[in-house]
PDB file of C-alpha atoms in Angstrom:
ATOM      1  CA  MET A   1     104.236 115.602 134.422  1.00 70.00           C
ATOM      2  CA  ARG A   2     102.447 113.221 132.116  1.00 67.00           C
ATOM      3  CA  ALA A   3     104.809 114.074 129.237  1.00 65.00           C
ATOM      4  CA  TYR A   4     107.827 113.540 131.510  1.00 72.00           C
ATOM      5  CA  TYR A   5     106.739 110.020 132.485  1.00 70.00           C
ATOM      6  CA  ARG A   6     105.735 109.217 128.923  1.00 65.00           C
ATOM      7  CA  ASN A   7     109.189 110.283 127.751  1.00 66.00           C
ATOM      8  CA  LEU A   8     110.848 108.140 130.441  1.00 71.00           C
ATOM      9  CA  ALA A   9     108.926 105.122 129.185  1.00 68.00           C
ATOM     10  CA  VAL A  10     109.904 105.839 125.585  1.00 64.00           C
ATOM     11  CA  TRP A  11     113.583 106.435 126.376  1.00 69.00           C
ATOM     12  CA  GLY A  12     113.807 103.113 128.193  1.00 73.00           C
ATOM     13  CA  THR A  13     112.054 101.087 125.510  1.00 71.00           C
ATOM     14  CA  ARG A  14     113.582  98.970 122.718  1.00 74.00           C
ATOM     15  CA  ALA A  15     113.237 100.197 119.127  1.00 70.00           C
ATOM     16  CA  ASP A  16     110.917  97.347 118.086  1.00 72.00           C
ATOM     17  CA  ARG A  17     108.516  98.193 120.936  1.00 72.00           C
ATOM     18  CA  ILE A  18     108.564 101.876 119.987  1.00 70.00           C
ATOM     19  CA  ARG A  19     107.673 100.917 116.411  1.00 71.00           C
ATOM     20  CA  CYS A  20     104.770  98.860 117.785  1.00 71.00           C
ATOM     21  CA  MET A  21     103.574 101.807 119.904  1.00 73.00           C
ATOM     22  CA  ASN A  22     103.916 104.154 116.935  1.00 74.00           C
ATOM     23  CA  SER A  23     101.923 101.922 114.605  1.00 76.00           C
ATOM     24  CA  ARG A  24      99.164 101.731 117.248  1.00 76.00           C
ATOM     25  CA  LEU A  25      99.243 105.528 117.563  1.00 78.00           C
ATOM     26  CA  ALA A  26      98.834 105.747 113.787  1.00 80.00           C
ATOM     27  CA  LEU A  27      95.793 103.459 113.975  1.00 77.00           C
ATOM     28  CA  ASP A  28      94.305 105.658 116.696  1.00 79.00           C
ATOM     29  CA  VAL A  29      94.846 108.737 114.548  1.00 81.00           C
ATOM     30  CA  ILE A  30      93.143 107.393 111.422  1.00 79.00           C
ATOM     31  CA  PHE A  31      89.983 106.843 113.409  1.00 78.00           C
ATOM     32  CA  ASP A  32      90.133 110.255 115.075  1.00 74.00           C
ATOM     33  CA  GLY A  33      87.097 112.170 113.841  1.00 68.00           C
ATOM     34  CA  ASN A  34      89.033 115.328 113.015  1.00 74.00           C
ATOM     35  CA  VAL A  35      91.851 113.990 110.872  1.00 78.00           C
ATOM     36  CA  PHE A  36      90.094 113.194 107.593  1.00 78.00           C
ATOM     37  CA  GLU A  37      86.752 114.898 108.054  1.00 77.00           C
ATOM     38  CA  ALA A  38      88.336 118.275 108.839  1.00 74.00           C
ATOM     39  CA  VAL A  39      89.794 118.594 105.339  1.00 74.00           C
ATOM     40  CA  LEU A  40      88.051 116.005 103.171  1.00 80.00           C
ATOM     41  CA  THR A  41      84.513 115.190 102.175  1.00 78.00           C
ATOM     42  CA  THR A  42      84.985 111.509 103.041  1.00 76.00           C
ATOM     43  CA  SER A  43      86.439 109.415 105.826  1.00 72.00           C
ATOM     44  CA  ASN A  44      87.614 106.843 103.239  1.00 77.00           C
ATOM     45  CA  PRO A  45      89.839 108.821 100.859  1.00 83.00           C
ATOM     46  CA  ASP A  46      91.704 107.311  97.903  1.00 88.00           C
ATOM     47  CA  LEU A  47      95.360 108.285  97.793  1.00 90.00           C
ATOM     48  CA  GLU A  48      95.425 108.414  93.994  1.00 89.00           C
ATOM     49  CA  ASP A  49      92.659 111.039  93.931  1.00 89.00           C
ATOM     50  CA  MET A  50      94.317 113.388  96.423  1.00 90.00           C
ATOM     51  CA  THR A  51      96.412 116.467  95.848  1.00 91.00           C
ATOM     52  CA  PRO A  52      99.611 117.187  97.779  1.00 92.00           C
ATOM     53  CA  LEU A  53      97.786 120.055  99.502  1.00 92.00           C
ATOM     54  CA  ALA A  54      95.012 117.741 100.733  1.00 92.00           C
ATOM     55  CA  LEU A  55      97.624 115.244 101.952  1.00 93.00           C
ATOM     56  CA  LYS A  56      99.489 118.049 103.722  1.00 93.00           C
ATOM     57  CA  LEU A  57      96.302 119.136 105.494  1.00 92.00           C
ATOM     58  CA  VAL A  58      95.621 115.551 106.577  1.00 91.00           C
ATOM     59  CA  GLY A  59      99.183 115.409 107.907  1.00 90.00           C
ATOM     60  CA  VAL A  60      98.787 118.690 109.802  1.00 89.00           C
ATOM     61  CA  HIS A  61      95.554 117.516 111.419  1.00 88.00           C
ATOM     62  CA  ALA A  62      97.102 114.135 112.162  1.00 89.00           C
ATOM     63  CA  ARG A  63     100.032 115.759 113.968  1.00 86.00           C
ATOM     64  CA  ASP A  64      97.514 117.767 115.973  1.00 85.00           C
ATOM     65  CA  ALA A  65      95.667 114.567 116.895  1.00 85.00           C
ATOM     66  CA  LEU A  66      98.972 112.907 117.764  1.00 83.00           C
ATOM     67  CA  GLY A  67      99.767 115.876 119.987  1.00 80.00           C
ATOM     68  CA  ARG A  68      96.840 114.931 122.196  1.00 80.00           C
ATOM     69  CA  ARG A  69      98.354 111.475 122.709  1.00 77.00           C
ATOM     70  CA  ALA A  70     102.107 112.011 122.460  1.00 75.00           C
ATOM     71  CA  SER A  71     104.695 114.746 122.797  1.00 75.00           C
ATOM     72  CA  GLN A  72     105.777 116.822 119.811  1.00 76.00           C
ATOM     73  CA  CYS A  73     109.085 114.956 119.736  1.00 76.00           C
ATOM     74  CA  GLN A  74     107.328 111.576 119.768  1.00 76.00           C
ATOM     75  CA  SER A  75     105.036 112.694 116.952  1.00 78.00           C
ATOM     76  CA  PHE A  76     108.013 113.814 114.886  1.00 79.00           C
ATOM     77  CA  GLN A  77     109.830 110.564 115.658  1.00 78.00           C
ATOM     78  CA  LEU A  78     106.752 108.610 114.510  1.00 78.00           C
ATOM     79  CA  VAL A  79     106.924 110.300 111.095  1.00 81.00           C
ATOM     80  CA  LEU A  80     110.677 109.679 110.885  1.00 81.00           C
ATOM     81  CA  ASP A  81     110.465 106.007 111.887  1.00 80.00           C
ATOM     82  CA  LEU A  82     107.294 104.861 110.185  1.00 77.00           C
ATOM     83  CA  VAL A  83     107.271 106.982 107.056  1.00 81.00           C
ATOM     84  CA  LEU A  84     110.382 108.967 106.156  1.00 80.00           C
ATOM     85  CA  GLN A  85     112.918 106.255 107.028  1.00 79.00           C
ATOM     86  CA  ARG A  86     111.247 103.920 104.540  1.00 79.00           C
ATOM     87  CA  ALA A  87     109.814 106.326 101.961  1.00 78.00           C
ATOM     88  CA  MET A  88     112.760 108.741 101.599  1.00 77.00           C
ATOM     89  CA  PRO A  89     115.736 107.430 103.602  1.00 79.00           C
ATOM     90  CA  ASP A  90     118.188 109.830 101.899  1.00 80.00           C
ATOM     91  CA  LEU A  91     116.336 112.769 103.431  1.00 76.00           C
ATOM     92  CA  VAL A  92     116.557 111.502 107.030  1.00 76.00           C
ATOM     93  CA  PRO A  93     120.051 112.914 107.771  1.00 73.00           C
ATOM     94  CA  ASP A  94     118.892 116.398 106.755  1.00 71.00           C
ATOM     95  CA  VAL A  95     115.680 116.263 108.777  1.00 75.00           C
ATOM     96  CA  ASP A  96     116.403 114.198 111.889  1.00 73.00           C
ATOM     97  CA  PRO A  97     117.475 116.665 114.606  1.00 70.00           C
ATOM     98  CA  TRP A  98     118.668 113.853 116.902  1.00 69.00           C
ATOM     99  CA  ARG A  99     120.945 112.145 114.394  1.00 69.00           C
ATOM    100  CA  PRO A 100     124.476 111.867 115.842  1.00 70.00           C
ATOM    101  CA  GLY A 101     126.990 113.998 113.953  1.00 64.00           C
ATOM    102  CA  ARG A 102     124.297 115.941 112.124  1.00 58.00           C
ATOM    103  CA  GLU A 103     125.674 119.182 110.745  1.00 63.00           C
ATOM    104  CA  GLU A 104     123.628 122.275 110.146  1.00 62.00           C
ATOM    105  CA  ARG A 105     124.063 123.477 106.590  1.00 59.00           C
ATOM    106  CA  PRO A 106     123.584 127.239 106.567  1.00 59.00           C
ATOM    107  CA  ASP A 107     123.659 127.336 102.770  1.00 59.00           C
ATOM    108  CA  SER A 108     120.538 125.148 102.432  1.00 56.00           C
ATOM    109  CA  ASN A 109     117.787 127.227 104.006  1.00 58.00           C
ATOM    110  CA  TRP A 110     115.580 127.366 100.926  1.00 61.00           C
ATOM    111  CA  VAL A 111     113.397 124.393 101.744  1.00 62.00           C
ATOM    112  CA  ASP A 112     111.585 123.722 105.002  1.00 66.00           C
ATOM    113  CA  ALA A 113     110.985 119.980 105.166  1.00 73.00           C
ATOM    114  CA  SER A 114     108.055 120.231 107.607  1.00 78.00           C
ATOM    115  CA  ALA A 115     105.539 120.602 104.765  1.00 84.00           C
ATOM    116  CA  LEU A 116     106.989 117.523 103.066  1.00 85.00           C
ATOM    117  CA  LEU A 117     106.767 115.580 106.325  1.00 86.00           C
ATOM    118  CA  ASP A 118     103.100 116.565 106.632  1.00 90.00           C
ATOM    119  CA  VAL A 119     102.444 115.382 103.066  1.00 91.00           C
ATOM    120  CA  LEU A 120     104.217 112.072 103.735  1.00 91.00           C
ATOM    121  CA  LEU A 121     102.318 111.555 106.981  1.00 90.00           C
ATOM    122  CA  GLY A 122      99.053 112.380 105.218  1.00 92.00           C
ATOM    123  CA  GLY A 123      99.809 109.885 102.445  1.00 93.00           C
ATOM    124  CA  ALA A 124     100.837 107.213 104.936  1.00 92.00           C
ATOM    125  CA  LEU A 125      97.645 107.615 106.957  1.00 91.00           C
ATOM    126  CA  VAL A 126      95.398 107.682 103.888  1.00 92.00           C
ATOM    127  CA  ALA A 127      97.024 104.425 102.711  1.00 92.00           C
ATOM    128  CA  LEU A 128      96.641 102.872 106.163  1.00 90.00           C
ATOM    129  CA  ARG A 129      92.976 103.919 106.331  1.00 88.00           C
ATOM    130  CA  ALA A 130      92.317 102.375 102.909  1.00 89.00           C
ATOM    131  CA  HIS A 131      94.058  99.180 103.983  1.00 89.00           C
ATOM    132  CA  VAL A 132      92.263  98.889 107.323  1.00 85.00           C
ATOM    133  CA  GLY A 133      88.800 100.019 106.249  1.00 81.00           C
ATOM    134  CA  GLU A 134      86.232 100.495 108.973  1.00 76.00           C
ATOM    135  CA  PRO A 135      87.372  99.773 112.531  1.00 70.00           C
ATOM    136  CA  THR A 136      86.575  96.237 113.636  1.00 67.00           C
ATOM    137  CA  LEU A 137      87.980  93.722 116.073  1.00 57.00           C
ATOM    138  CA  ASP A 138      90.313  92.579 113.270  1.00 64.00           C
ATOM    139  CA  THR A 139      91.844  96.060 113.239  1.00 64.00           C
ATOM    140  CA  ALA A 140      93.299  95.384 116.679  1.00 64.00           C
ATOM    141  CA  GLU A 141      94.997  92.292 115.271  1.00 72.00           C
ATOM    142  CA  LEU A 142      96.711  94.152 112.418  1.00 76.00           C
ATOM    143  CA  ASP A 143     100.365  93.148 112.290  1.00 82.00           C
ATOM    144  CA  ASP A 144     102.653  96.075 113.128  1.00 80.00           C
ATOM    145  CA  GLU A 145     105.056  95.308 110.277  1.00 84.00           C
ATOM    146  CA  GLU A 146     102.131  95.171 107.863  1.00 86.00           C
ATOM    147  CA  ALA A 147     100.931  98.575 109.083  1.00 86.00           C
ATOM    148  CA  VAL A 148     104.430 100.024 108.772  1.00 85.00           C
ATOM    149  CA  GLU A 149     104.795  98.662 105.241  1.00 90.00           C
ATOM    150  CA  VAL A 150     101.430 100.072 104.151  1.00 91.00           C
ATOM    151  CA  MET A 151     102.333 103.449 105.631  1.00 90.00           C
ATOM    152  CA  ALA A 152     105.723 103.413 103.886  1.00 90.00           C
ATOM    153  CA  ARG A 153     104.103 102.731 100.502  1.00 92.00           C
ATOM    154  CA  GLY A 154     101.608 105.539 101.131  1.00 94.00           C
ATOM    155  CA  GLY A 155     104.445 107.848 102.121  1.00 92.00           C
ATOM    156  CA  GLU A 156     106.393 106.935  98.981  1.00 92.00           C
ATOM    157  CA  ARG A 157     103.403 107.698  96.766  1.00 94.00           C
ATOM    158  CA  ALA A 158     102.784 110.971  98.598  1.00 94.00           C
ATOM    159  CA  ALA A 159     106.456 111.877  98.116  1.00 90.00           C
ATOM    160  CA  GLU A 160     106.137 111.297  94.371  1.00 92.00           C
ATOM    161  CA  LEU A 161     103.089 113.569  94.228  1.00 92.00           C
ATOM    162  CA  ALA A 162     104.726 116.223  96.412  1.00 90.00           C
ATOM    163  CA  LEU A 163     108.016 116.277  94.514  1.00 88.00           C
ATOM    164  CA  ARG A 164     106.259 116.522  91.153  1.00 91.00           C
ATOM    165  CA  SER A 165     104.171 119.399  92.506  1.00 89.00           C
ATOM    166  CA  LEU A 166     107.273 121.089  93.949  1.00 86.00           C
ATOM    167  CA  GLY A 167     109.052 120.765  90.601  1.00 89.00           C
ATOM    168  CA  GLU A 168     106.114 122.361  88.812  1.00 91.00           C
ATOM    169  CA  GLU A 169     105.973 125.226  91.321  1.00 89.00           C
ATOM    170  CA  LEU A 170     109.718 125.841  91.081  1.00 88.00           C
ATOM    171  CA  GLU A 171     109.565 125.867  87.285  1.00 92.00           C
ATOM    172  CA  GLU A 172     106.662 128.321  87.386  1.00 92.00           C
ATOM    173  CA  ALA A 173     108.591 130.553  89.810  1.00 89.00           C
ATOM    174  CA  ARG A 174     111.707 130.362  87.613  1.00 90.00           C
ATOM    175  CA  GLN A 175     109.712 131.421  84.565  1.00 92.00           C
ATOM    176  CA  ARG A 176     108.155 134.353  86.432  1.00 92.00           C
ATOM    177  CA  LEU A 177     111.531 135.529  87.693  1.00 92.00           C
ATOM    178  CA  GLN A 178     113.062 135.431  84.213  1.00 90.00           C
ATOM    179  CA  ARG A 179     110.516 137.877  82.789  1.00 78.00           C
TER     180      ARG A 179
END
């Protein structure tokens, strides 16, 4: 029942208000005790020192924490709106299941984008955590657009790391298969 009423509120809300709610959800998640501490040795990680795998694990734990506050669809929409739309807009049509006119491409089943979305979310949250620092009263006054911009930059950097790693793995697999 709670999810039903939450969805009603979201469906009837303007896009700018949803972005505000999503940025506040992201702030809640970065201070959730399980998101960073479950996979890292620090609660103040530096994005430049992290591997794509560590960012993916942060993203997975963050989606779990989001799941306690929002539906799975809302969590996915948060990643689309706050991170993917700004970090990798060309990928949105292939990933967004609600996009009007979206066509399934049966010939492109090689890559599951969920791991990439987890990496981008992880990078976005690590960047937001570094920007915000420790929670204070000023954290509540953080401008939503500022939070979205910080998350987008973190997502972009995470995408660079992930795509470089993917390229290396594909090259390694190609070399193994040619033997």
